[in-house]
CSV table of C-alpha atoms in Angstrom, one decimal:
chain,number,residue,atom,x,y,z
A,1,MET,CA,0.0,0.0,0.0
A,2,SER,CA,1.4,3.4,-1.0
A,3,ARG,CA,2.4,5.9,1.7
A,4,THR,CA,2.9,8.8,-0.8
A,5,PRO,CA,-0.5,10.5,-0.1
A,6,LYS,CA,0.3,10.7,3.6
A,7,VAL,CA,3.7,12.3,2.8
A,8,TYR,CA,2.0,14.9,0.5
A,9,ALA,CA,-0.6,15.5,3.2
A,10,ARG,CA,2.0,16.2,5.8
A,11,ARG,CA,3.8,18.6,3.4
A,12,ARG,CA,0.5,20.4,2.7
A,13,VAL,CA,-0.1,20.7,6.5
A,14,SER,CA,3.4,22.1,7.0
A,15,ILE,CA,3.1,24.6,4.2
A,16,LEU,CA,-0.3,25.8,5.5
A,17,ALA,CA,1.1,26.1,9.0
A,18,ALA,CA,4.0,28.2,7.7
A,19,LEU,CA,1.7,30.4,5.7
A,20,CYS,CA,-0.6,31.0,8.7
A,21,GLY,CA,2.4,31.9,10.8
A,22,LEU,CA,3.6,34.3,8.2
A,23,ILE,CA,0.2,36.0,8.0
A,24,ALA,CA,0.0,36.2,11.8
A,25,SER,CA,3.4,37.8,11.9
A,26,VAL,CA,2.5,40.4,9.2
A,27,ALA,CA,-0.7,41.2,11.1
A,28,LEU,CA,1.3,41.7,14.3
A,29,PHE,CA,3.8,44.1,12.8
A,30,ASN,CA,1.0,46.0,11.0
A,31,SER,CA,-1.4,46.2,13.9
A,32,PRO,CA,-2.3,49.8,15.0
A,33,SER,CA,-1.2,49.1,18.6
A,34,ALA,CA,2.4,48.6,17.4
A,35,SER,CA,2.5,52.2,16.1
A,36,ALA,CA,1.9,54.2,19.3
A,37,ALA,CA,5.1,54.5,21.4
A,38,LEU,CA,3.9,56.6,24.3
A,39,PRO,CA,6.1,55.6,27.3
A,40,THR,CA,4.0,53.0,29.2
A,41,PRO,CA,2.2,54.7,32.0
A,42,VAL,CA,2.0,53.3,35.6
A,43,SER,CA,-0.6,50.6,36.3
A,44,ALA,CA,-4.1,51.5,37.2
A,45,ALA,CA,-3.5,50.4,40.9
A,46,THR,CA,-0.5,52.8,41.1
A,47,ALA,CA,-2.4,55.5,39.3
A,48,ARG,CA,-5.2,55.2,41.9
A,49,THR,CA,-2.6,55.5,44.7
A,50,TYR,CA,-1.1,58.6,43.0
A,51,LEU,CA,-4.4,60.2,42.5
A,52,ALA,CA,-5.4,59.8,46.2
A,53,SER,CA,-2.2,61.8,47.1
A,54,LEU,CA,-2.8,64.7,44.7
A,55,THR,CA,-3.8,68.1,46.2
A,56,VAL,CA,-7.4,69.1,45.2
A,57,ALA,CA,-7.5,72.8,44.4
A,58,THR,CA,-9.4,75.3,42.3
A,59,GLU,CA,-7.7,76.1,39.0
A,60,ASP,CA,-6.4,79.6,38.4
A,61,ARG,CA,-5.3,80.6,34.9
A,62,THR,CA,-4.3,84.2,35.7
A,63,GLY,CA,-1.2,85.1,33.7
A,64,TYR,CA,-1.1,82.1,31.5
A,65,ASN,CA,0.8,82.4,28.2
A,66,ARG,CA,1.9,79.5,26.0
A,67,ASP,CA,5.2,81.2,25.4
A,68,LEU,CA,6.0,80.7,29.1
A,69,PHE,CA,6.5,77.0,28.2
A,70,PRO,CA,9.4,76.8,25.7
A,71,HIS,CA,8.5,73.9,23.5
A,72,TRP,CA,9.9,71.9,20.6
A,73,ILE,CA,13.4,72.5,21.7
A,74,THR,CA,16.4,70.9,20.0
A,75,GLN,CA,16.9,67.3,21.2
A,76,SER,CA,19.9,66.3,19.2
A,77,GLY,CA,21.5,67.5,15.9
A,78,THR,CA,18.8,69.2,13.9
A,79,CYS,CA,15.9,67.3,15.5
A,80,ASN,CA,13.5,69.0,17.8
A,81,THR,CA,11.0,67.5,20.2
A,82,ARG,CA,8.2,67.3,17.6
A,83,GLU,CA,10.3,65.5,15.1
A,84,VAL,CA,11.6,63.1,17.7
A,85,VAL,CA,8.0,62.1,18.7
A,86,LEU,CA,6.9,61.8,15.1
A,87,LYS,CA,9.8,59.4,14.5
A,88,ARG,CA,9.0,57.5,17.7
A,89,ASP,CA,5.3,57.2,17.1
A,90,GLY,CA,5.3,56.4,13.4
A,91,THR,CA,6.0,53.4,11.2
A,92,ASN,CA,8.7,53.5,8.5
A,93,VAL,CA,9.3,57.2,9.1
A,94,VAL,CA,11.8,58.8,6.7
A,95,GLN,CA,13.4,62.1,7.7
A,96,ASP,CA,15.3,64.6,5.6
A,97,SER,CA,18.6,66.3,6.5
A,98,ALA,CA,16.7,68.8,8.6
A,99,CYS,CA,15.0,66.0,10.5
A,100,ALA,CA,11.6,66.7,9.0
A,101,ALA,CA,9.4,63.6,8.4
A,102,THR,CA,9.0,63.3,4.6
A,103,SER,CA,7.1,60.0,4.7
A,104,GLY,CA,5.7,57.3,7.0
A,105,SER,CA,2.5,56.1,8.6
A,106,TRP,CA,1.0,57.2,11.9
A,107,TYR,CA,-1.9,55.7,13.9
A,108,SER,CA,-3.7,58.1,16.1
A,109,VAL,CA,-4.7,56.2,19.3
A,110,TYR,CA,-7.2,58.9,20.3
A,111,ASP,CA,-9.5,58.4,17.3
A,112,GLY,CA,-8.2,55.4,15.4
A,113,ALA,CA,-7.3,57.3,12.2
A,114,THR,CA,-4.1,56.5,10.2
A,115,TRP,CA,-2.2,59.2,8.4
A,116,THR,CA,0.6,59.2,5.9
A,117,ALA,CA,1.5,63.0,6.1
A,118,ALA,CA,3.2,64.4,9.1
A,119,SER,CA,1.2,67.7,8.6
A,120,ASP,CA,-1.9,65.8,9.6
A,121,LEU,CA,-0.6,65.2,13.1
A,122,ASP,CA,-0.1,67.4,16.2
A,123,ILE,CA,2.0,66.4,19.1
A,124,ASP,CA,-0.3,66.5,22.1
A,125,HIS,CA,0.7,67.5,25.5
A,126,LEU,CA,-1.3,64.9,27.3
A,127,VAL,CA,-1.6,67.2,30.3
A,128,PRO,CA,-2.0,70.5,28.4
A,129,LEU,CA,0.3,73.4,29.1
A,130,ALA,CA,-2.6,75.6,30.2
A,131,GLU,CA,-3.9,72.9,32.5
A,132,ALA,CA,-0.4,72.6,34.1
A,133,TRP,CA,-0.3,76.4,34.6
A,134,ASP,CA,-3.7,76.2,36.3
A,135,SER,CA,-2.6,73.5,38.7
A,136,GLY,CA,0.8,74.6,39.8
A,137,ALA,CA,3.2,75.4,36.9
A,138,ASP,CA,2.6,79.1,37.4
A,139,GLY,CA,5.0,78.9,40.2
A,140,TRP,CA,7.7,77.0,38.3
A,141,THR,CA,10.9,78.3,36.8
A,142,THR,CA,11.1,78.6,33.0
A,143,ALA,CA,13.6,75.7,33.0
A,144,ARG,CA,11.0,73.4,34.7
A,145,ARG,CA,8.3,74.5,32.4
A,146,GLN,CA,10.5,73.8,29.4
A,147,ALA,CA,11.3,70.3,30.8
A,148,PHE,CA,7.5,69.7,31.1
A,149,ALA,CA,6.7,70.9,27.6
A,150,ASN,CA,9.4,68.6,26.1
A,151,ASP,CA,9.2,65.6,28.4
A,152,LEU,CA,10.1,62.4,26.4
A,153,THR,CA,10.5,60.2,29.5
A,154,ARG,CA,7.0,60.5,31.0
A,155,PRO,CA,3.9,59.6,29.0
A,156,GLN,CA,3.3,63.3,28.2
A,157,LEU,CA,3.8,63.6,24.5
A,158,ILE,CA,2.0,61.7,21.7
A,159,ALA,CA,1.4,62.2,18.0
A,160,VAL,CA,-2.3,62.3,17.2
A,161,THR,CA,-4.8,63.6,14.6
A,162,ASP,CA,-4.4,67.4,14.5
A,163,ASN,CA,-8.0,68.4,14.6
A,164,VAL,CA,-8.7,65.9,17.5
A,165,ASN,CA,-5.9,67.5,19.5
A,166,GLN,CA,-7.3,71.0,18.7
A,167,ALA,CA,-10.8,69.9,19.8
A,168,LYS,CA,-9.3,68.7,23.1
A,169,GLY,CA,-7.6,72.0,23.6
A,170,ASP,CA,-6.8,72.6,27.3
A,171,GLN,CA,-9.6,70.3,28.6
A,172,ASP,CA,-9.1,67.8,31.4
A,173,PRO,CA,-10.7,64.4,31.7
A,174,ALA,CA,-13.9,65.9,33.3
A,175,THR,CA,-14.8,67.4,29.9
A,176,TRP,CA,-12.8,65.6,27.3
A,177,MET,CA,-11.6,62.0,26.7
A,178,PRO,CA,-10.4,60.1,23.6
A,179,SER,CA,-13.2,58.9,21.4
A,180,ARG,CA,-11.6,55.4,21.3
A,181,THR,CA,-12.9,53.9,24.6
A,182,ALA,CA,-10.1,51.3,24.4
A,183,TYR,CA,-7.5,54.0,25.0
A,184,ARG,CA,-9.2,55.7,27.9
A,185,CYS,CA,-7.6,53.6,30.6
A,186,THR,CA,-4.1,54.3,29.2
A,187,TYR,CA,-5.0,58.0,28.9
A,188,VAL,CA,-6.0,58.5,32.6
A,189,ARG,CA,-3.1,56.4,33.9
A,190,ALA,CA,-0.8,58.6,31.9
A,191,TRP,CA,-2.6,61.8,33.1
A,192,VAL,CA,-2.3,60.9,36.7
A,193,GLN,CA,1.3,59.8,36.4
A,194,VAL,CA,2.3,63.2,34.8
A,195,LYS,CA,0.5,65.2,37.4
A,196,TYR,CA,2.0,63.2,40.2
A,197,TYR,CA,5.5,63.4,38.9
A,198,TYR,CA,5.3,67.2,38.5
A,199,GLY,CA,3.4,67.8,41.8
A,200,LEU,CA,0.4,69.3,40.0
A,201,SER,CA,-3.0,69.6,41.7
A,202,VAL,CA,-6.4,68.4,40.4
A,203,ASP,CA,-9.7,70.2,40.7
A,204,SER,CA,-12.7,68.3,42.2
A,205,ALA,CA,-14.5,67.6,38.9
A,206,GLU,CA,-11.2,66.3,37.4
A,207,LYS,CA,-10.5,64.0,40.4
A,208,SER,CA,-14.0,62.6,40.2
A,209,ALA,CA,-13.7,61.9,36.5
A,210,LEU,CA,-10.3,60.3,37.0
A,211,THR,CA,-11.6,58.2,39.9
A,212,GLY,CA,-14.4,56.9,37.8
A,213,TYR,CA,-12.3,56.0,34.8
A,214,LEU,CA,-9.6,54.3,36.9
A,215,ALA,CA,-12.2,52.2,38.7
A,216,SER,CA,-13.0,50.4,35.4
A,217,CYS,CA,-9.3,49.9,34.3
């Protein structure tokens, strides 16, 4: 009795398995979640602990001016903070001699949109500059405000769809959250971590909103 059909069958199974593995690998490398490189925020449990320790205070915007937060400073060579984040958060990003992104792909975790032109993206200060001013940064030195506005270490800067960022403006989680519900837990964990690290306060509505979102993380 011939065994050839079984040999062919085993070969077909092996080929199909290899193809499935290849397809899975391609899907993994092309999945949207692989494109967002915001530094991983603290866990929800840690965020809840941090939030409990933050001072609750009424916000005061007196004297705020965006220019008081020097931003998009040079990070290395000809690359400023915006260009570094675009490179970090994109896929297959090509930059010219001036460090400007000339091509690439960016997935905006706030709204789920994908862009192929850097001009369609803003770099969001997750905790907005005006929000920081309202909650303690008005008493900082210019050097500390510059560090906050260009912080690549904490989960504070992220490339997102420009009009989504503009719609967010200077709002806190009591009045604005990413439309992608899947990202909200990451967003509030990052928000609390940044506020805790910089010793910023929260207002009562903000704390209530953060508490609610973190409870479901």
